[in-house]
């Protein structure tokens, strides 16, 4: 799996996003929450991912966009080490649920904990 976050890997389908929040399961590693749903895509990708930051906690678009950039970068750099051996295709939505502006190191550490919790939930050994 490449360390890219291409257009094919982005979760854009409104229908799929609605289905994800209606039927999906979630895991949390504060200040992040991952909502996921096993599904199938025509594209040859293992996961389609979206990121979201609450407008309630971060009023200015500048702050929301900065946090979304940090989330996407942490996802891009860590997805290969966690998702290389997945067999099912998944739709993911990564939500930032904290109230403080994070640093990249905090986001990356939370992202790793989140992915570990996700893998332990889908593969209970």
mmCIF file with all atom_site columns, C-alpha atoms in Angstrom:
data_model
loop_
_atom_site.group_PDB
_atom_site.id
_atom_site.type_symbol
_atom_site.label_atom_id
_atom_site.label_alt_id
_atom_site.label_comp_id
_atom_site.label_asym_id
_atom_site.label_entity_id
_atom_site.label_seq_id
_atom_site.pdbx_PDB_ins_code
_atom_site.Cartn_x
_atom_site.Cartn_y
_atom_site.Cartn_z
_atom_site.occupancy
_atom_site.B_iso_or_equiv
_atom_site.pdbx_formal_charge
_atom_site.auth_seq_id
_atom_site.auth_comp_id
_atom_site.auth_asym_id
_atom_site.auth_atom_id
_atom_site.pdbx_PDB_model_num
ATOM 1   C CA . UNK A 1 1   ? 0.000   0.000   0.000  1.00 0.00 ? 1   UNK A CA 1
ATOM 2   C CA . UNK A 1 2   ? 1.417   3.356   -1.049 1.00 0.00 ? 2   UNK A CA 1
ATOM 3   C CA . UNK A 1 3   ? 1.798   6.336   1.239  1.00 0.00 ? 3   UNK A CA 1
ATOM 4   C CA . UNK A 1 4   ? -0.626  8.400   -0.821 1.00 0.00 ? 4   UNK A CA 1
ATOM 5   C CA . UNK A 1 5   ? -4.162  9.611   -0.295 1.00 0.00 ? 5   UNK A CA 1
ATOM 6   C CA . UNK A 1 6   ? -5.472  9.666   -3.837 1.00 0.00 ? 6   UNK A CA 1
ATOM 7   C CA . UNK A 1 7   ? -8.848  10.769  -5.131 1.00 0.00 ? 7   UNK A CA 1
ATOM 8   C CA . UNK A 1 8   ? -9.999  7.124   -5.346 1.00 0.00 ? 8   UNK A CA 1
ATOM 9   C CA . UNK A 1 9   ? -9.417  6.692   -1.602 1.00 0.00 ? 9   UNK A CA 1
ATOM 10  C CA . UNK A 1 10  ? -11.539 9.668   -0.557 1.00 0.00 ? 10  UNK A CA 1
ATOM 11  C CA . UNK A 1 11  ? -15.011 9.025   0.784  1.00 0.00 ? 11  UNK A CA 1
ATOM 12  C CA . UNK A 1 12  ? -17.316 11.290  -1.219 1.00 0.00 ? 12  UNK A CA 1
ATOM 13  C CA . UNK A 1 13  ? -20.551 9.377   -1.822 1.00 0.00 ? 13  UNK A CA 1
ATOM 14  C CA . UNK A 1 14  ? -23.345 11.053  0.133  1.00 0.00 ? 14  UNK A CA 1
ATOM 15  C CA . UNK A 1 15  ? -25.313 7.790   0.107  1.00 0.00 ? 15  UNK A CA 1
ATOM 16  C CA . UNK A 1 16  ? -22.387 5.831   1.536  1.00 0.00 ? 16  UNK A CA 1
ATOM 17  C CA . UNK A 1 17  ? -21.707 8.474   4.203  1.00 0.00 ? 17  UNK A CA 1
ATOM 18  C CA . UNK A 1 18  ? -25.347 8.357   5.331  1.00 0.00 ? 18  UNK A CA 1
ATOM 19  C CA . UNK A 1 19  ? -25.224 4.550   5.399  1.00 0.00 ? 19  UNK A CA 1
ATOM 20  C CA . UNK A 1 20  ? -21.945 4.705   7.344  1.00 0.00 ? 20  UNK A CA 1
ATOM 21  C CA . UNK A 1 21  ? -23.475 6.814   10.127 1.00 0.00 ? 21  UNK A CA 1
ATOM 22  C CA . UNK A 1 22  ? -26.725 4.811   10.148 1.00 0.00 ? 22  UNK A CA 1
ATOM 23  C CA . UNK A 1 23  ? -25.278 1.281   10.172 1.00 0.00 ? 23  UNK A CA 1
ATOM 24  C CA . UNK A 1 24  ? -21.574 1.663   10.954 1.00 0.00 ? 24  UNK A CA 1
ATOM 25  C CA . UNK A 1 25  ? -19.722 0.834   14.136 1.00 0.00 ? 25  UNK A CA 1
ATOM 26  C CA . UNK A 1 26  ? -17.225 3.066   15.877 1.00 0.00 ? 26  UNK A CA 1
ATOM 27  C CA . UNK A 1 27  ? -14.089 3.033   18.001 1.00 0.00 ? 27  UNK A CA 1
ATOM 28  C CA . UNK A 1 28  ? -12.621 5.983   19.873 1.00 0.00 ? 28  UNK A CA 1
ATOM 29  C CA . UNK A 1 29  ? -9.169  7.050   20.953 1.00 0.00 ? 29  UNK A CA 1
ATOM 30  C CA . UNK A 1 30  ? -9.615  10.540  22.320 1.00 0.00 ? 30  UNK A CA 1
ATOM 31  C CA . UNK A 1 31  ? -9.648  13.042  20.603 1.00 0.00 ? 31  UNK A CA 1
ATOM 32  C CA . UNK A 1 32  ? -10.518 10.912  17.543 1.00 0.00 ? 32  UNK A CA 1
ATOM 33  C CA . UNK A 1 33  ? -13.424 8.658   16.658 1.00 0.00 ? 33  UNK A CA 1
ATOM 34  C CA . UNK A 1 34  ? -13.453 6.226   13.748 1.00 0.00 ? 34  UNK A CA 1
ATOM 35  C CA . UNK A 1 35  ? -16.798 5.214   12.249 1.00 0.00 ? 35  UNK A CA 1
ATOM 36  C CA . UNK A 1 36  ? -16.399 2.237   9.912  1.00 0.00 ? 36  UNK A CA 1
ATOM 37  C CA . UNK A 1 37  ? -18.516 -0.007  7.737  1.00 0.00 ? 37  UNK A CA 1
ATOM 38  C CA . UNK A 1 38  ? -17.507 -3.061  5.736  1.00 0.00 ? 38  UNK A CA 1
ATOM 39  C CA . UNK A 1 39  ? -18.628 -2.591  2.125  1.00 0.00 ? 39  UNK A CA 1
ATOM 40  C CA . UNK A 1 40  ? -17.569 -3.093  -1.487 1.00 0.00 ? 40  UNK A CA 1
ATOM 41  C CA . UNK A 1 41  ? -16.343 -0.583  -4.061 1.00 0.00 ? 41  UNK A CA 1
ATOM 42  C CA . UNK A 1 42  ? -15.823 -0.834  -7.809 1.00 0.00 ? 42  UNK A CA 1
ATOM 43  C CA . UNK A 1 43  ? -12.409 0.818   -7.338 1.00 0.00 ? 43  UNK A CA 1
ATOM 44  C CA . UNK A 1 44  ? -9.535  -1.412  -6.336 1.00 0.00 ? 44  UNK A CA 1
ATOM 45  C CA . UNK A 1 45  ? -8.993  0.247   -2.930 1.00 0.00 ? 45  UNK A CA 1
ATOM 46  C CA . UNK A 1 46  ? -9.034  -1.288  0.538  1.00 0.00 ? 46  UNK A CA 1
ATOM 47  C CA . UNK A 1 47  ? -10.509 1.742   2.297  1.00 0.00 ? 47  UNK A CA 1
ATOM 48  C CA . UNK A 1 48  ? -12.261 4.973   1.446  1.00 0.00 ? 48  UNK A CA 1
ATOM 49  C CA . UNK A 1 49  ? -11.788 7.581   4.121  1.00 0.00 ? 49  UNK A CA 1
ATOM 50  C CA . UNK A 1 50  ? -13.224 10.950  5.021  1.00 0.00 ? 50  UNK A CA 1
ATOM 51  C CA . UNK A 1 51  ? -12.350 13.359  7.826  1.00 0.00 ? 51  UNK A CA 1
ATOM 52  C CA . UNK A 1 52  ? -14.576 15.739  9.743  1.00 0.00 ? 52  UNK A CA 1
ATOM 53  C CA . UNK A 1 53  ? -14.197 18.430  12.403 1.00 0.00 ? 53  UNK A CA 1
ATOM 54  C CA . UNK A 1 54  ? -17.103 19.887  14.382 1.00 0.00 ? 54  UNK A CA 1
ATOM 55  C CA . UNK A 1 55  ? -18.171 23.413  13.568 1.00 0.00 ? 55  UNK A CA 1
ATOM 56  C CA . UNK A 1 56  ? -19.537 23.689  17.107 1.00 0.00 ? 56  UNK A CA 1
ATOM 57  C CA . UNK A 1 57  ? -16.073 23.524  18.702 1.00 0.00 ? 57  UNK A CA 1
ATOM 58  C CA . UNK A 1 58  ? -14.066 25.249  15.967 1.00 0.00 ? 58  UNK A CA 1
ATOM 59  C CA . UNK A 1 59  ? -15.963 28.284  14.694 1.00 0.00 ? 59  UNK A CA 1
ATOM 60  C CA . UNK A 1 60  ? -13.439 29.444  12.104 1.00 0.00 ? 60  UNK A CA 1
ATOM 61  C CA . UNK A 1 61  ? -12.855 27.530  8.888  1.00 0.00 ? 61  UNK A CA 1
ATOM 62  C CA . UNK A 1 62  ? -9.110  28.130  9.259  1.00 0.00 ? 62  UNK A CA 1
ATOM 63  C CA . UNK A 1 63  ? -9.004  26.034  12.439 1.00 0.00 ? 63  UNK A CA 1
ATOM 64  C CA . UNK A 1 64  ? -11.211 23.276  11.010 1.00 0.00 ? 64  UNK A CA 1
ATOM 65  C CA . UNK A 1 65  ? -9.174  23.053  7.809  1.00 0.00 ? 65  UNK A CA 1
ATOM 66  C CA . UNK A 1 66  ? -5.889  22.895  9.737  1.00 0.00 ? 66  UNK A CA 1
ATOM 67  C CA . UNK A 1 67  ? -7.148  20.000  11.877 1.00 0.00 ? 67  UNK A CA 1
ATOM 68  C CA . UNK A 1 68  ? -8.485  18.193  8.787  1.00 0.00 ? 68  UNK A CA 1
ATOM 69  C CA . UNK A 1 69  ? -5.092  18.576  7.109  1.00 0.00 ? 69  UNK A CA 1
ATOM 70  C CA . UNK A 1 70  ? -3.402  17.078  10.185 1.00 0.00 ? 70  UNK A CA 1
ATOM 71  C CA . UNK A 1 71  ? -5.896  14.178  10.221 1.00 0.00 ? 71  UNK A CA 1
ATOM 72  C CA . UNK A 1 72  ? -5.389  13.408  6.532  1.00 0.00 ? 72  UNK A CA 1
ATOM 73  C CA . UNK A 1 73  ? -1.600  13.514  6.871  1.00 0.00 ? 73  UNK A CA 1
ATOM 74  C CA . UNK A 1 74  ? -1.574  11.223  9.930  1.00 0.00 ? 74  UNK A CA 1
ATOM 75  C CA . UNK A 1 75  ? -3.905  8.822   8.105  1.00 0.00 ? 75  UNK A CA 1
ATOM 76  C CA . UNK A 1 76  ? -1.793  8.876   4.939  1.00 0.00 ? 76  UNK A CA 1
ATOM 77  C CA . UNK A 1 77  ? 1.446   8.077   6.760  1.00 0.00 ? 77  UNK A CA 1
ATOM 78  C CA . UNK A 1 78  ? 0.035   5.353   9.029  1.00 0.00 ? 78  UNK A CA 1
ATOM 79  C CA . UNK A 1 79  ? -2.509  3.504   6.872  1.00 0.00 ? 79  UNK A CA 1
ATOM 80  C CA . UNK A 1 80  ? 0.038   1.214   5.210  1.00 0.00 ? 80  UNK A CA 1
ATOM 81  C CA . UNK A 1 81  ? 1.362   -0.203  8.480  1.00 0.00 ? 81  UNK A CA 1
ATOM 82  C CA . UNK A 1 82  ? -2.143  -1.014  9.760  1.00 0.00 ? 82  UNK A CA 1
ATOM 83  C CA . UNK A 1 83  ? -4.280  -1.834  6.710  1.00 0.00 ? 83  UNK A CA 1
ATOM 84  C CA . UNK A 1 84  ? -1.915  -3.867  4.477  1.00 0.00 ? 84  UNK A CA 1
ATOM 85  C CA . UNK A 1 85  ? -3.411  -7.201  5.518  1.00 0.00 ? 85  UNK A CA 1
ATOM 86  C CA . UNK A 1 86  ? -7.123  -6.284  5.423  1.00 0.00 ? 86  UNK A CA 1
ATOM 87  C CA . UNK A 1 87  ? -9.201  -8.525  3.186  1.00 0.00 ? 87  UNK A CA 1
ATOM 88  C CA . UNK A 1 88  ? -12.531 -6.657  3.378  1.00 0.00 ? 88  UNK A CA 1
ATOM 89  C CA . UNK A 1 89  ? -13.101 -3.208  1.923  1.00 0.00 ? 89  UNK A CA 1
ATOM 90  C CA . UNK A 1 90  ? -14.117 -0.540  4.432  1.00 0.00 ? 90  UNK A CA 1
ATOM 91  C CA . UNK A 1 91  ? -15.554 2.953   4.461  1.00 0.00 ? 91  UNK A CA 1
ATOM 92  C CA . UNK A 1 92  ? -14.057 5.101   7.234  1.00 0.00 ? 92  UNK A CA 1
ATOM 93  C CA . UNK A 1 93  ? -14.941 8.481   8.669  1.00 0.00 ? 93  UNK A CA 1
ATOM 94  C CA . UNK A 1 94  ? -12.433 9.954   11.089 1.00 0.00 ? 94  UNK A CA 1
ATOM 95  C CA . UNK A 1 95  ? -14.003 12.533  13.390 1.00 0.00 ? 95  UNK A CA 1
ATOM 96  C CA . UNK A 1 96  ? -12.105 14.980  15.582 1.00 0.00 ? 96  UNK A CA 1
ATOM 97  C CA . UNK A 1 97  ? -14.082 15.195  18.829 1.00 0.00 ? 97  UNK A CA 1
ATOM 98  C CA . UNK A 1 98  ? -11.674 17.229  20.983 1.00 0.00 ? 98  UNK A CA 1
ATOM 99  C CA . UNK A 1 99  ? -12.159 20.858  21.969 1.00 0.00 ? 99  UNK A CA 1
ATOM 100 C CA . UNK A 1 100 ? -8.522  22.012  21.802 1.00 0.00 ? 100 UNK A CA 1
ATOM 101 C CA . UNK A 1 101 ? -6.379  22.620  18.724 1.00 0.00 ? 101 UNK A CA 1
ATOM 102 C CA . UNK A 1 102 ? -4.036  19.613  18.472 1.00 0.00 ? 102 UNK A CA 1
ATOM 103 C CA . UNK A 1 103 ? -0.422  19.336  17.395 1.00 0.00 ? 103 UNK A CA 1
ATOM 104 C CA . UNK A 1 104 ? 0.580   16.898  14.681 1.00 0.00 ? 104 UNK A CA 1
ATOM 105 C CA . UNK A 1 105 ? 2.283   14.594  17.223 1.00 0.00 ? 105 UNK A CA 1
ATOM 106 C CA . UNK A 1 106 ? -0.929  14.344  19.274 1.00 0.00 ? 106 UNK A CA 1
ATOM 107 C CA . UNK A 1 107 ? -2.975  13.571  16.161 1.00 0.00 ? 107 UNK A CA 1
ATOM 108 C CA . UNK A 1 108 ? -0.510  10.933  14.963 1.00 0.00 ? 108 UNK A CA 1
ATOM 109 C CA . UNK A 1 109 ? -0.369  9.164   18.339 1.00 0.00 ? 109 UNK A CA 1
ATOM 110 C CA . UNK A 1 110 ? -4.175  9.163   18.579 1.00 0.00 ? 110 UNK A CA 1
ATOM 111 C CA . UNK A 1 111 ? -4.427  7.872   15.008 1.00 0.00 ? 111 UNK A CA 1
ATOM 112 C CA . UNK A 1 112 ? -2.126  4.930   15.821 1.00 0.00 ? 112 UNK A CA 1
ATOM 113 C CA . UNK A 1 113 ? -4.137  4.072   18.959 1.00 0.00 ? 113 UNK A CA 1
ATOM 114 C CA . UNK A 1 114 ? -7.353  4.365   16.952 1.00 0.00 ? 114 UNK A CA 1
ATOM 115 C CA . UNK A 1 115 ? -6.126  1.988   14.228 1.00 0.00 ? 115 UNK A CA 1
ATOM 116 C CA . UNK A 1 116 ? -4.914  -0.511  16.861 1.00 0.00 ? 116 UNK A CA 1
ATOM 117 C CA . UNK A 1 117 ? -8.349  -0.466  18.529 1.00 0.00 ? 117 UNK A CA 1
ATOM 118 C CA . UNK A 1 118 ? -10.036 -0.892  15.142 1.00 0.00 ? 118 UNK A CA 1
ATOM 119 C CA . UNK A 1 119 ? -7.871  -3.899  14.225 1.00 0.00 ? 119 UNK A CA 1
ATOM 120 C CA . UNK A 1 120 ? -8.401  -5.525  17.637 1.00 0.00 ? 120 UNK A CA 1
ATOM 121 C CA . UNK A 1 121 ? -12.172 -5.027  17.234 1.00 0.00 ? 121 UNK A CA 1
ATOM 122 C CA . UNK A 1 122 ? -12.393 -6.612  13.773 1.00 0.00 ? 122 UNK A CA 1
ATOM 123 C CA . UNK A 1 123 ? -9.854  -9.391  14.555 1.00 0.00 ? 123 UNK A CA 1
ATOM 124 C CA . UNK A 1 124 ? -10.505 -10.393 18.174 1.00 0.00 ? 124 UNK A CA 1
ATOM 125 C CA . UNK A 1 125 ? -7.611  -12.781 18.879 1.00 0.00 ? 125 UNK A CA 1
#
